[in-house]
C-alpha atoms as a printed R data frame, in Angstrom:
   type eleno elety resid chain resno      x       y       z
1  ATOM     1    CA   GLU     A     1  0.000   0.000   0.000
2  ATOM     2    CA   ARG     A     2  2.746   2.414   0.921
3  ATOM     3    CA   TYR     A     3  4.177   2.386  -2.599
4  ATOM     4    CA   HIS     A     4  0.844   1.878  -4.386
5  ATOM     5    CA   THR     A     5  1.854  -1.431  -5.960
6  ATOM     6    CA   THR     A     6  1.345  -5.139  -5.461
7  ATOM     7    CA   ALA     A     7  3.678  -8.095  -5.055
8  ATOM     8    CA   SER     A     8  2.602  -9.432  -8.440
9  ATOM     9    CA   CYS     A     9  3.528  -6.126 -10.121
10 ATOM    10    CA   VAL     A    10  6.955  -6.141  -8.485
11 ATOM    11    CA   GLU     A    11  7.554  -9.742  -9.566
12 ATOM    12    CA   ARG     A    12  6.427  -8.972 -13.124
13 ATOM    13    CA   ASP     A    13  8.821  -6.023 -13.278
14 ATOM    14    CA   LEU     A    14 11.663  -8.139 -11.914
15 ATOM    15    CA   ARG     A    15 10.999 -10.777 -14.595
16 ATOM    16    CA   TRP     A    16 11.102  -8.004 -17.206
17 ATOM    17    CA   VAL     A    17 14.433  -6.706 -15.879
18 ATOM    18    CA   ILE     A    18 15.869 -10.239 -16.007
19 ATOM    19    CA   HIS     A    19 14.605 -10.693 -19.571
20 ATOM    20    CA   VAL     A    20 16.164  -7.424 -20.762
21 ATOM    21    CA   ALA     A    21 19.448  -8.020 -18.916
22 ATOM    22    CA   TRP     A    22 19.725 -11.539 -20.349
23 ATOM    23    CA   LYS     A    23 18.991 -10.290 -23.854
24 ATOM    24    CA   ARG     A    24 21.422  -7.351 -23.699
25 ATOM    25    CA   ASN     A    25 24.301  -8.666 -21.601
26 ATOM    26    CA   PRO     A    26 24.157 -12.301 -20.430
27 ATOM    27    CA   HIS     A    27 27.898 -12.170 -19.688
28 ATOM    28    CA   ARG     A    28 27.295  -9.578 -16.946
29 ATOM    29    CA   LEU     A    29 24.639 -11.786 -15.359
30 ATOM    30    CA   MET     A    30 27.138 -14.652 -15.365
31 ATOM    31    CA   GLN     A    31 29.633 -12.381 -13.611
32 ATOM    32    CA   LEU     A    32 27.024 -11.605 -10.953
33 ATOM    33    CA   ALA     A    33 26.205 -15.300 -10.602
34 ATOM    34    CA   GLN     A    34 29.913 -16.209 -10.523
35 ATOM    35    CA   ARG     A    35 29.135 -19.225 -12.688
36 ATOM    36    CA   ALA     A    36 28.030 -20.101 -16.197
37 ATOM    37    CA   LEU     A    37 24.338 -19.622 -16.924
38 ATOM    38    CA   HIS     A    38 22.707 -21.513 -19.784
39 ATOM    39    CA   THR     A    39 19.342 -19.797 -19.421
40 ATOM    40    CA   ALA     A    40 18.132 -16.560 -17.885
41 ATOM    41    CA   PRO     A    41 17.946 -16.790 -14.094
42 ATOM    42    CA   THR     A    42 14.647 -17.112 -12.298
43 ATOM    43    CA   THR     A    43 13.451 -14.296 -10.052
44 ATOM    44    CA   VAL     A    44 14.672 -16.163  -6.970
45 ATOM    45    CA   GLN     A    45 18.065 -16.818  -8.564
46 ATOM    46    CA   MET     A    46 18.374 -13.163  -9.587
47 ATOM    47    CA   LEU     A    47 17.564 -11.926  -6.094
48 ATOM    48    CA   SER     A    48 20.107 -14.367  -4.668
49 ATOM    49    CA   MET     A    49 22.752 -13.207  -7.148
50 ATOM    50    CA   LEU     A    50 22.123  -9.544  -6.320
51 ATOM    51    CA   ASN     A    51 22.185 -10.268  -2.599
52 ATOM    52    CA   GLY     A    52 25.507 -12.087  -2.927
53 ATOM    53    CA   TYR     A    53 26.978  -9.264  -4.980
54 ATOM    54    CA   LEU     A    54 25.823  -6.544  -2.578
55 ATOM    55    CA   CYS     A    55 27.074  -8.472   0.473
56 ATOM    56    CA   ALA     A    56 30.447  -8.978  -1.195
57 ATOM    57    CA   GLN     A    57 30.669  -5.256  -1.995
58 ATOM    58    CA   GLU     A    58 29.737  -4.331   1.557
59 ATOM    59    CA   ASN     A    59 32.310  -6.727   2.996
60 ATOM    60    CA   LYS     A    60 34.919  -5.486   0.541
61 ATOM    61    CA   SER     A    61 34.427  -1.884   1.663
62 ATOM    62    CA   ALA     A    62 34.554  -3.000   5.321
63 ATOM    63    CA   GLY     A    63 37.774  -4.927   4.713
64 ATOM    64    CA   VAL     A    64 36.248  -8.337   5.450
65 ATOM    65    CA   SER     A    65 37.483 -11.224   3.318
66 ATOM    66    CA   THR     A    66 34.945 -13.403   1.524
67 ATOM    67    CA   GLN     A    67 36.100 -16.423   3.525
68 ATOM    68    CA   ASP     A    68 35.397 -14.606   6.800
69 ATOM    69    CA   ALA     A    69 32.016 -13.391   5.613
70 ATOM    70    CA   PHE     A    70 30.829 -16.761   4.304
71 ATOM    71    CA   PRO     A    71 32.459 -19.550   6.348
72 ATOM    72    CA   ARG     A    72 32.231 -23.088   5.025
73 ATOM    73    CA   LEU     A    73 29.926 -25.441   6.914
């Protein structure tokens, strides 16, 4: 309500952004994913990729290594 939109509209717009990004520059999406992509990512995959990228950038600016930020289980 606050932004006068719905979850379905946001998801539709995210799918559109993924479609355009895949069409124009799939290599950049693969860089964000840090792996080869054979098809355009799903909305969940895209959100995960963006989250990983933003966390890495935040940790980089804070001087935290990737290994410290994401320990292996």
